[in-house]
Amino acid sequence: MLLAKLFLLPAAVASSVTVYMHSVPSTSSPQTAVIPSPIPLVQISYDADQTTGTVVSYTPPQGSYASDHLLRIGLHDTKAGTWKGILTSAASFAEEYKKKFVVHVDEKGEPYHVGFSTSVKGAGEGDELEVEVVRREVGPKPVLNKPVVLNADGRIDSKEPEKTFIQKYWWMIAIFLVVQLVAGGGKE
């Protein structure tokens, strides 16, 4: 009986995701794409309960592309033919940059989006690749079915804030100043 309960305990299950890369054809030079089909860029192993993951394999983009060439990085669903990810320039994969992949997972631990960012490598930094796992959080919910209280006139009862002396009598002060200017201008 005790052994059966041990098997039913929730255990952290490591999952993995493959992030793909695909070249986007340039509008200025409409040649065929440098990378004709999506290719695996990085294989990431992660635990949805942890905030970090590990890189299993990484193949940096290779080929003849300009630094302003655009690359699509993300999850590729071959059945639906959809992408879930970001667009970045090929310059992001230069050697002087540290790369960071962000895997967004839902409540079940399944990836639904991939992010990518770079930063300049500091002196003595060893890891070129970093993986962060972000779990989806429940957003705020509106308060519904709160009764609306009306006054005897059928309007929402709200008191106006008390006005200051200047807010109440600004027009009298303006008339006084104008009279003083007109009366004072005639004496000279």
Tab-separated table of C-alpha atoms in Angstrom:
chain	number	residue	atom	x	y	z
A	1	MET	CA	0.000	0.000	0.000
A	2	LEU	CA	2.794	2.418	0.894
A	3	LEU	CA	4.602	1.579	-2.333
A	4	ALA	CA	1.447	2.332	-4.350
A	5	LYS	CA	1.143	5.756	-2.687
A	6	LEU	CA	4.748	6.576	-3.552
A	7	PHE	CA	4.051	5.989	-7.227
A	8	LEU	CA	1.070	8.331	-7.106
A	9	LEU	CA	3.052	11.250	-5.693
A	10	PRO	CA	3.381	14.170	-8.077
A	11	ALA	CA	6.812	14.176	-9.576
A	12	ALA	CA	8.628	16.836	-11.524
A	13	VAL	CA	8.698	15.645	-15.089
A	14	ALA	CA	11.335	17.067	-17.364
A	15	SER	CA	10.022	18.153	-20.728
A	16	SER	CA	11.810	19.234	-23.835
A	17	VAL	CA	11.066	21.608	-26.663
A	18	THR	CA	12.729	22.201	-30.008
A	19	VAL	CA	13.060	25.810	-31.109
A	20	TYR	CA	13.213	26.248	-34.861
A	21	MET	CA	14.734	28.881	-37.103
A	22	HIS	CA	13.522	29.928	-40.526
A	23	SER	CA	14.779	32.620	-42.852
A	24	VAL	CA	12.437	35.385	-43.949
A	25	PRO	CA	12.868	36.458	-47.593
A	26	SER	CA	13.972	40.055	-47.995
A	27	THR	CA	11.702	42.481	-49.814
A	28	SER	CA	14.678	44.386	-51.220
A	29	SER	CA	16.166	41.281	-52.817
A	30	PRO	CA	13.387	38.758	-53.447
A	31	GLN	CA	15.663	35.773	-53.901
A	32	THR	CA	14.906	32.454	-52.341
A	33	ALA	CA	15.353	32.298	-48.595
A	34	VAL	CA	18.811	31.443	-47.294
A	35	ILE	CA	17.235	28.738	-45.117
A	36	PRO	CA	14.505	27.201	-47.295
A	37	SER	CA	12.680	25.332	-44.518
A	38	PRO	CA	12.541	25.475	-40.707
A	39	ILE	CA	15.570	23.866	-39.103
A	40	PRO	CA	16.154	23.058	-35.420
A	41	LEU	CA	18.102	25.820	-33.699
A	42	VAL	CA	18.132	24.685	-30.078
A	43	GLN	CA	16.800	21.732	-28.086
A	44	ILE	CA	15.830	22.786	-24.550
A	45	SER	CA	15.106	20.549	-21.586
A	46	TYR	CA	13.064	22.161	-18.812
A	47	ASP	CA	10.974	21.479	-15.749
A	48	ALA	CA	7.813	23.615	-15.713
A	49	ASP	CA	8.141	24.097	-11.951
A	50	GLN	CA	11.639	25.611	-12.253
A	51	THR	CA	12.601	29.010	-13.657
A	52	THR	CA	15.596	27.799	-15.638
A	53	GLY	CA	16.156	25.174	-18.288
A	54	THR	CA	19.143	23.536	-19.910
A	55	VAL	CA	20.336	23.497	-23.486
A	56	VAL	CA	20.592	19.950	-24.829
A	57	SER	CA	21.850	20.918	-28.279
A	58	TYR	CA	22.466	24.180	-30.105
A	59	THR	CA	23.249	24.717	-33.769
A	60	PRO	CA	23.969	28.379	-34.519
A	61	PRO	CA	22.771	29.707	-37.867
A	62	GLN	CA	25.274	29.174	-40.613
A	63	GLY	CA	25.228	30.410	-44.151
A	64	SER	CA	25.720	33.496	-46.181
A	65	TYR	CA	23.339	36.045	-44.757
A	66	ALA	CA	23.710	39.761	-44.138
A	67	SER	CA	23.573	41.087	-40.587
A	68	ASP	CA	20.227	42.766	-41.336
A	69	HIS	CA	18.719	39.535	-42.674
A	70	LEU	CA	15.633	38.532	-40.676
A	71	LEU	CA	15.277	35.152	-39.002
A	72	ARG	CA	12.108	33.709	-37.498
A	73	ILE	CA	12.789	31.992	-34.144
A	74	GLY	CA	10.115	29.972	-32.387
A	75	LEU	CA	7.884	26.943	-32.201
A	76	HIS	CA	6.785	25.493	-35.517
A	77	ASP	CA	3.595	23.483	-35.761
A	78	THR	CA	3.955	21.398	-38.915
A	79	LYS	CA	0.331	20.200	-38.834
A	80	ALA	CA	-1.219	23.668	-38.660
A	81	GLY	CA	1.688	25.411	-40.409
A	82	THR	CA	1.876	28.118	-37.731
A	83	TRP	CA	4.707	29.861	-35.902
A	84	LYS	CA	4.776	30.992	-32.290
A	85	GLY	CA	7.831	33.076	-31.629
A	86	ILE	CA	9.710	36.191	-32.603
A	87	LEU	CA	11.556	37.781	-35.490
A	88	THR	CA	15.177	38.883	-35.081
A	89	SER	CA	18.094	39.904	-37.242
A	90	ALA	CA	20.918	37.551	-38.094
A	91	ALA	CA	23.287	39.927	-36.266
A	92	SER	CA	21.800	38.641	-32.970
A	93	PHE	CA	23.773	35.419	-33.416
A	94	ALA	CA	27.180	37.116	-33.588
A	95	GLU	CA	29.888	35.812	-31.246
A	96	GLU	CA	29.991	38.968	-29.102
A	97	TYR	CA	26.418	38.457	-27.872
A	98	LYS	CA	25.084	36.287	-25.078
A	99	LYS	CA	21.819	34.642	-26.140
A	100	LYS	CA	18.782	34.074	-23.941
A	101	PHE	CA	15.815	31.859	-24.830
A	102	VAL	CA	12.589	32.322	-22.858
A	103	VAL	CA	10.148	29.404	-22.918
A	104	HIS	CA	6.605	30.406	-21.942
A	105	VAL	CA	4.606	27.460	-20.589
A	106	ASP	CA	0.912	27.144	-19.720
A	107	GLU	CA	-0.659	25.632	-16.608
A	108	LYS	CA	-0.025	22.105	-17.894
A	109	GLY	CA	3.663	22.798	-18.562
A	110	GLU	CA	3.244	22.832	-22.356
A	111	PRO	CA	5.168	25.534	-24.253
A	112	TYR	CA	2.981	28.035	-26.063
A	113	HIS	CA	5.521	30.745	-26.998
A	114	VAL	CA	9.276	31.266	-27.244
A	115	GLY	CA	11.134	34.517	-26.738
A	116	PHE	CA	14.709	35.409	-27.642
A	117	SER	CA	17.000	38.227	-26.543
A	118	THR	CA	20.674	39.107	-26.618
A	119	SER	CA	23.057	41.100	-24.478
A	120	VAL	CA	26.704	41.992	-24.808
A	121	LYS	CA	29.013	39.450	-23.212
A	122	GLY	CA	30.856	40.684	-20.177
A	123	ALA	CA	34.442	39.880	-19.351
A	124	GLY	CA	34.742	36.411	-17.862
A	125	GLU	CA	31.202	35.283	-18.709
A	126	GLY	CA	31.216	31.620	-19.598
A	127	ASP	CA	27.698	30.649	-20.661
A	128	GLU	CA	26.836	31.799	-24.130
A	129	LEU	CA	23.267	30.480	-23.886
A	130	GLU	CA	20.759	31.023	-21.114
A	131	VAL	CA	17.285	29.499	-20.786
A	132	GLU	CA	14.464	30.954	-18.709
A	133	VAL	CA	11.109	29.249	-18.154
A	134	VAL	CA	8.125	31.517	-17.505
A	135	ARG	CA	4.868	30.049	-16.284
A	136	ARG	CA	1.608	31.700	-17.360
A	137	GLU	CA	-0.098	33.526	-14.504
A	138	VAL	CA	-3.772	34.142	-14.041
A	139	GLY	CA	-4.597	37.784	-14.678
A	140	PRO	CA	-6.893	40.007	-12.654
A	141	LYS	CA	-10.597	39.342	-12.939
A	142	PRO	CA	-13.323	41.999	-12.923
A	143	VAL	CA	-15.760	42.242	-10.048
A	144	LEU	CA	-19.143	41.457	-11.530
A	145	ASN	CA	-22.693	41.691	-10.209
A	146	LYS	CA	-21.946	44.503	-7.767
A	147	PRO	CA	-25.266	46.277	-7.145
A	148	VAL	CA	-25.626	49.858	-8.330
A	149	VAL	CA	-27.116	52.077	-5.612
A	150	LEU	CA	-29.369	54.907	-6.838
A	151	ASN	CA	-30.685	57.890	-4.895
A	152	ALA	CA	-34.337	59.066	-4.765
A	153	ASP	CA	-33.931	60.871	-8.122
A	154	GLY	CA	-32.841	57.640	-9.835
A	155	ARG	CA	-29.223	58.748	-10.242
A	156	ILE	CA	-26.004	57.363	-8.871
A	157	ASP	CA	-25.373	59.016	-5.526
A	158	SER	CA	-22.016	60.725	-5.663
A	159	LYS	CA	-20.907	63.756	-3.714
A	160	GLU	CA	-18.948	66.411	-5.535
A	161	PRO	CA	-15.678	67.375	-3.865
A	162	GLU	CA	-15.681	70.638	-1.922
A	163	LYS	CA	-14.346	73.545	-3.976
A	164	THR	CA	-11.710	75.965	-2.733
A	165	PHE	CA	-12.343	79.708	-2.328
A	166	ILE	CA	-10.615	80.525	-5.644
A	167	GLN	CA	-12.562	77.817	-7.488
A	168	LYS	CA	-15.845	79.230	-6.186
A	169	TYR	CA	-15.197	82.956	-6.603
A	170	TRP	CA	-12.655	83.245	-9.437
A	171	TRP	CA	-15.045	85.257	-11.546
A	172	MET	CA	-15.525	87.882	-8.799
A	173	ILE	CA	-11.767	88.202	-8.381
A	174	ALA	CA	-11.380	88.649	-12.160
A	175	ILE	CA	-14.050	91.421	-12.228
A	176	PHE	CA	-12.387	93.157	-9.282
A	177	LEU	CA	-8.984	93.097	-11.024
A	178	VAL	CA	-10.441	94.413	-14.298
A	179	VAL	CA	-12.235	97.269	-12.477
A	180	GLN	CA	-9.024	98.129	-10.669
A	181	LEU	CA	-7.058	98.198	-13.928
A	182	VAL	CA	-9.663	100.353	-15.687
A	183	ALA	CA	-10.025	102.726	-12.730
A	184	GLY	CA	-6.284	102.889	-12.165
A	185	GLY	CA	-5.546	103.488	-15.874
A	186	GLY	CA	-7.706	106.646	-15.977
A	187	LYS	CA	-5.804	108.442	-13.152
A	188	GLU	CA	-2.524	108.812	-14.959
